[in-house]
Amino acid sequence: MTSLAARVHDIAHLTGTFTLRSGTTSNEYFDKYRFEADPALLREIAAAMTSLVPDGVDALAGLELGGVPIATALSMETGLPCRFVRKEAKTYGTCQLAEGGDIEGLRLLVVEDVVTTGGQVLLSTQDLRDRGAVVDTVLCVIDRESGGAEAFAAQGLELRALFRMSELLAAARP
C-alpha cells in the first residue's frame, strides 16, 4: 500500500498557492484528475478500495465530477452498479439528480475522490436521502484530514478513505 501511496503522491501532489472548494487556501494540492486519468493507476486504486466497500451496498453513487471515474472503476472491480450524482438535478430531459437507475430504497455508497471539509458530499448525501436512498458511508481516495470525517459523523455518515493526507505525505519519495 505504501508503494501505491507514493505513486499517487508523485503523480498528483502539486505545490503552490491553491484555493480549495471550502474557500481555504493551501500550499499543496492533490490534483485528483491526474490519477483518475491514468488508467493503470486508477485500476490499482479501485482494486485497493474494494476492501473498503461495506457489505450490503446496492449501488455506488459517484459524485460529479471527480467521484464518477472512481465509482466507475470501482464498479468494474466489484460488480456493483453505479449511479452518477449531479450537484443539482437537471432541469431538462429526465430531470434526474442521479443518473443510471432508480435510487429510492437502495443502500448507496457515496464515492468521492478527495474529501476536505465534506461540504458538497453532505449536500449531495442529503439530496440522495431526500429521494429515498439509504446512505451511511462515504468512500474516498484521499481524506485531507480537514474536518470532513467529523462533519460526516455529525450527519450519521462514516468516512472510509483509501489514504489520509498524512499517509500520502509520509509515503512521498525523498
Short mmCIF file of C-alpha atoms in Angstrom, two decimals:
data_model
loop_
_atom_site.label_atom_id
_atom_site.label_comp_id
_atom_site.label_asym_id
_atom_site.label_seq_id
_atom_site.Cartn_x
_atom_site.Cartn_y
_atom_site.Cartn_z
CA MET A 1 0.00 0.00 0.00
CA THR A 2 2.94 2.32 0.66
CA SER A 3 4.03 1.91 -2.96
CA LEU A 4 0.57 2.90 -4.22
CA ALA A 5 0.51 5.89 -1.85
CA ALA A 6 3.89 7.02 -3.15
CA ARG A 7 2.72 6.74 -6.77
CA VAL A 8 -0.48 8.70 -6.05
CA HIS A 9 1.61 11.35 -4.32
CA ASP A 10 4.15 11.50 -7.16
CA ILE A 11 1.56 11.93 -9.89
CA ALA A 12 -0.97 14.15 -8.13
CA HIS A 13 0.80 16.28 -5.49
CA LEU A 14 1.34 19.90 -6.52
CA THR A 15 2.83 22.77 -4.54
CA GLY A 16 1.98 26.45 -4.86
CA THR A 17 -0.97 28.52 -3.69
CA PHE A 18 -4.38 26.93 -4.19
CA THR A 19 -7.89 27.91 -3.15
CA LEU A 20 -9.83 24.81 -2.14
CA ARG A 21 -13.58 24.31 -2.67
CA SER A 22 -14.05 25.05 1.02
CA GLY A 23 -12.58 28.52 0.41
CA THR A 24 -9.43 27.85 2.42
CA THR A 25 -6.02 28.39 0.91
CA SER A 26 -3.46 25.59 0.83
CA ASN A 27 0.19 25.46 -0.25
CA GLU A 28 -0.30 21.91 -1.50
CA TYR A 29 -2.94 20.34 -3.69
CA PHE A 30 -3.75 16.85 -4.84
CA ASP A 31 -4.87 17.08 -8.46
CA LYS A 32 -7.12 14.04 -8.48
CA TYR A 33 -7.64 14.25 -12.22
CA ARG A 34 -4.03 13.24 -12.66
CA PHE A 35 -4.58 9.86 -11.01
CA GLU A 36 -8.09 9.48 -12.41
CA ALA A 37 -6.79 9.99 -15.95
CA ASP A 38 -4.11 7.30 -15.63
CA PRO A 39 -5.89 4.00 -16.42
CA ALA A 40 -3.34 1.71 -14.78
CA LEU A 41 -3.18 3.79 -11.60
CA LEU A 42 -6.97 4.23 -11.48
CA ARG A 43 -7.42 0.47 -11.81
CA GLU A 44 -4.98 -0.13 -8.95
CA ILE A 45 -6.70 2.46 -6.77
CA ALA A 46 -10.09 0.85 -7.42
CA ALA A 47 -8.74 -2.62 -6.64
CA ALA A 48 -7.32 -1.34 -3.34
CA MET A 49 -10.64 0.30 -2.47
CA THR A 50 -12.69 -2.89 -2.84
CA SER A 51 -11.89 -3.99 0.72
CA LEU A 52 -13.39 -0.71 2.00
CA VAL A 53 -16.81 -1.31 0.42
CA PRO A 54 -19.28 -2.20 3.19
CA ASP A 55 -21.42 -5.31 2.93
CA GLY A 56 -25.00 -4.79 1.80
CA VAL A 57 -24.41 -1.93 -0.63
CA ASP A 58 -26.83 -1.94 -3.57
CA ALA A 59 -25.03 0.61 -5.77
CA LEU A 60 -22.13 3.04 -5.89
CA ALA A 61 -23.03 6.74 -6.07
CA GLY A 62 -20.24 8.63 -7.82
CA LEU A 63 -20.41 12.37 -7.18
CA GLU A 64 -19.97 14.84 -10.01
CA LEU A 65 -17.26 15.17 -11.31
CA GLY A 66 -14.33 13.52 -9.58
CA GLY A 67 -16.30 10.71 -7.96
CA VAL A 68 -17.62 9.43 -11.30
CA PRO A 69 -14.40 7.85 -12.63
CA ILE A 70 -13.61 6.39 -9.19
CA ALA A 71 -17.11 4.88 -8.91
CA THR A 72 -16.93 3.54 -12.46
CA ALA A 73 -13.57 1.85 -11.87
CA LEU A 74 -14.75 0.51 -8.51
CA SER A 75 -17.91 -0.81 -10.18
CA MET A 76 -15.79 -2.76 -12.63
CA GLU A 77 -13.82 -4.26 -9.72
CA THR A 78 -16.81 -5.12 -7.51
CA GLY A 79 -19.61 -5.77 -9.98
CA LEU A 80 -21.81 -3.24 -8.15
CA PRO A 81 -23.86 -0.94 -10.38
CA CYS A 82 -23.29 2.82 -10.41
CA ARG A 83 -25.36 5.90 -10.09
CA PHE A 84 -23.89 9.19 -11.23
CA VAL A 85 -24.92 12.03 -8.93
CA ARG A 86 -25.18 15.60 -10.17
CA LYS A 87 -24.67 18.61 -7.92
CA GLU A 88 -28.16 19.67 -8.95
CA ALA A 89 -30.94 17.80 -10.72
CA LYS A 90 -31.19 18.51 -14.43
CA THR A 91 -33.92 20.90 -15.47
CA TYR A 92 -34.48 19.11 -18.80
CA GLY A 93 -34.93 15.57 -20.09
CA THR A 94 -35.44 13.17 -17.18
CA CYS A 95 -34.76 15.92 -14.58
CA GLN A 96 -32.78 13.43 -12.50
CA LEU A 97 -30.33 14.10 -9.71
CA ALA A 98 -28.85 10.61 -10.05
CA GLU A 99 -28.37 9.04 -13.45
CA GLY A 100 -28.07 5.32 -14.19
CA GLY A 101 -31.18 3.99 -12.47
CA ASP A 102 -33.52 4.40 -9.56
CA ILE A 103 -32.17 5.19 -6.09
CA GLU A 104 -35.27 5.05 -3.92
CA GLY A 105 -34.91 2.35 -1.28
CA LEU A 106 -31.34 1.49 -2.32
CA ARG A 107 -28.39 1.48 0.05
CA LEU A 108 -25.87 3.66 -1.74
CA LEU A 109 -22.16 4.01 -1.08
CA VAL A 110 -21.22 7.60 -1.88
CA VAL A 111 -17.91 7.67 -3.75
CA GLU A 112 -15.73 10.78 -3.90
CA ASP A 113 -12.16 11.44 -4.91
CA VAL A 114 -10.90 13.91 -2.29
CA VAL A 115 -12.62 14.99 0.93
CA THR A 116 -11.62 18.23 2.65
CA THR A 117 -14.43 19.65 4.78
CA GLY A 118 -17.06 17.48 3.10
CA GLY A 119 -19.43 20.33 2.20
CA GLN A 120 -20.54 19.11 -1.24
CA VAL A 121 -20.66 15.48 -0.09
CA LEU A 122 -23.04 16.45 2.72
CA LEU A 123 -25.28 18.37 0.31
CA SER A 124 -25.35 15.51 -2.19
CA THR A 125 -25.92 12.92 0.51
CA GLN A 126 -28.90 14.86 1.82
CA ASP A 127 -30.29 15.15 -1.73
CA LEU A 128 -29.98 11.36 -2.13
CA ARG A 129 -31.62 10.73 1.24
CA ASP A 130 -34.44 13.16 0.33
CA ARG A 131 -35.11 10.97 -2.72
CA GLY A 132 -35.39 7.81 -0.63
CA ALA A 133 -31.86 6.41 -0.75
CA VAL A 134 -30.19 4.99 2.32
CA VAL A 135 -26.71 6.46 2.77
CA ASP A 136 -24.49 5.74 5.76
CA THR A 137 -20.98 5.55 4.32
CA VAL A 138 -18.75 7.72 2.14
CA LEU A 139 -15.70 6.23 0.43
CA CYS A 140 -12.91 8.43 -0.90
CA VAL A 141 -9.41 8.09 -2.27
CA ILE A 142 -7.91 10.92 -0.19
CA ASP A 143 -9.06 12.37 3.14
CA ARG A 144 -7.29 15.70 3.53
CA GLU A 145 -7.90 15.40 7.29
CA SER A 146 -9.53 18.84 7.37
CA GLY A 147 -12.76 18.13 9.21
CA GLY A 148 -14.67 16.03 6.68
CA ALA A 149 -14.82 12.88 8.82
CA GLU A 150 -16.13 14.85 11.80
CA ALA A 151 -18.73 16.68 9.69
CA PHE A 152 -19.89 13.36 8.26
CA ALA A 153 -20.13 11.72 11.69
CA ALA A 154 -22.43 14.54 12.82
CA GLN A 155 -24.78 13.54 9.98
CA GLY A 156 -24.62 9.79 10.64
CA LEU A 157 -22.04 9.07 7.94
CA GLU A 158 -18.86 7.03 8.22
CA LEU A 159 -15.89 8.14 6.13
CA ARG A 160 -13.69 5.40 4.73
CA ALA A 161 -10.56 6.65 2.99
CA LEU A 162 -8.03 4.73 0.96
CA PHE A 163 -5.42 7.27 2.08
CA ARG A 164 -5.24 10.07 4.59
CA MET A 165 -3.21 13.13 3.65
CA SER A 166 -0.64 12.30 6.35
CA GLU A 167 -0.14 8.83 4.84
CA LEU A 168 0.45 10.25 1.35
CA LEU A 169 2.94 12.77 2.67
CA ALA A 170 4.75 10.08 4.67
CA ALA A 171 4.96 7.85 1.60
CA ALA A 172 6.42 10.62 -0.57
CA ARG A 173 9.76 9.79 -2.05
CA PRO A 174 12.62 11.99 -0.80
#
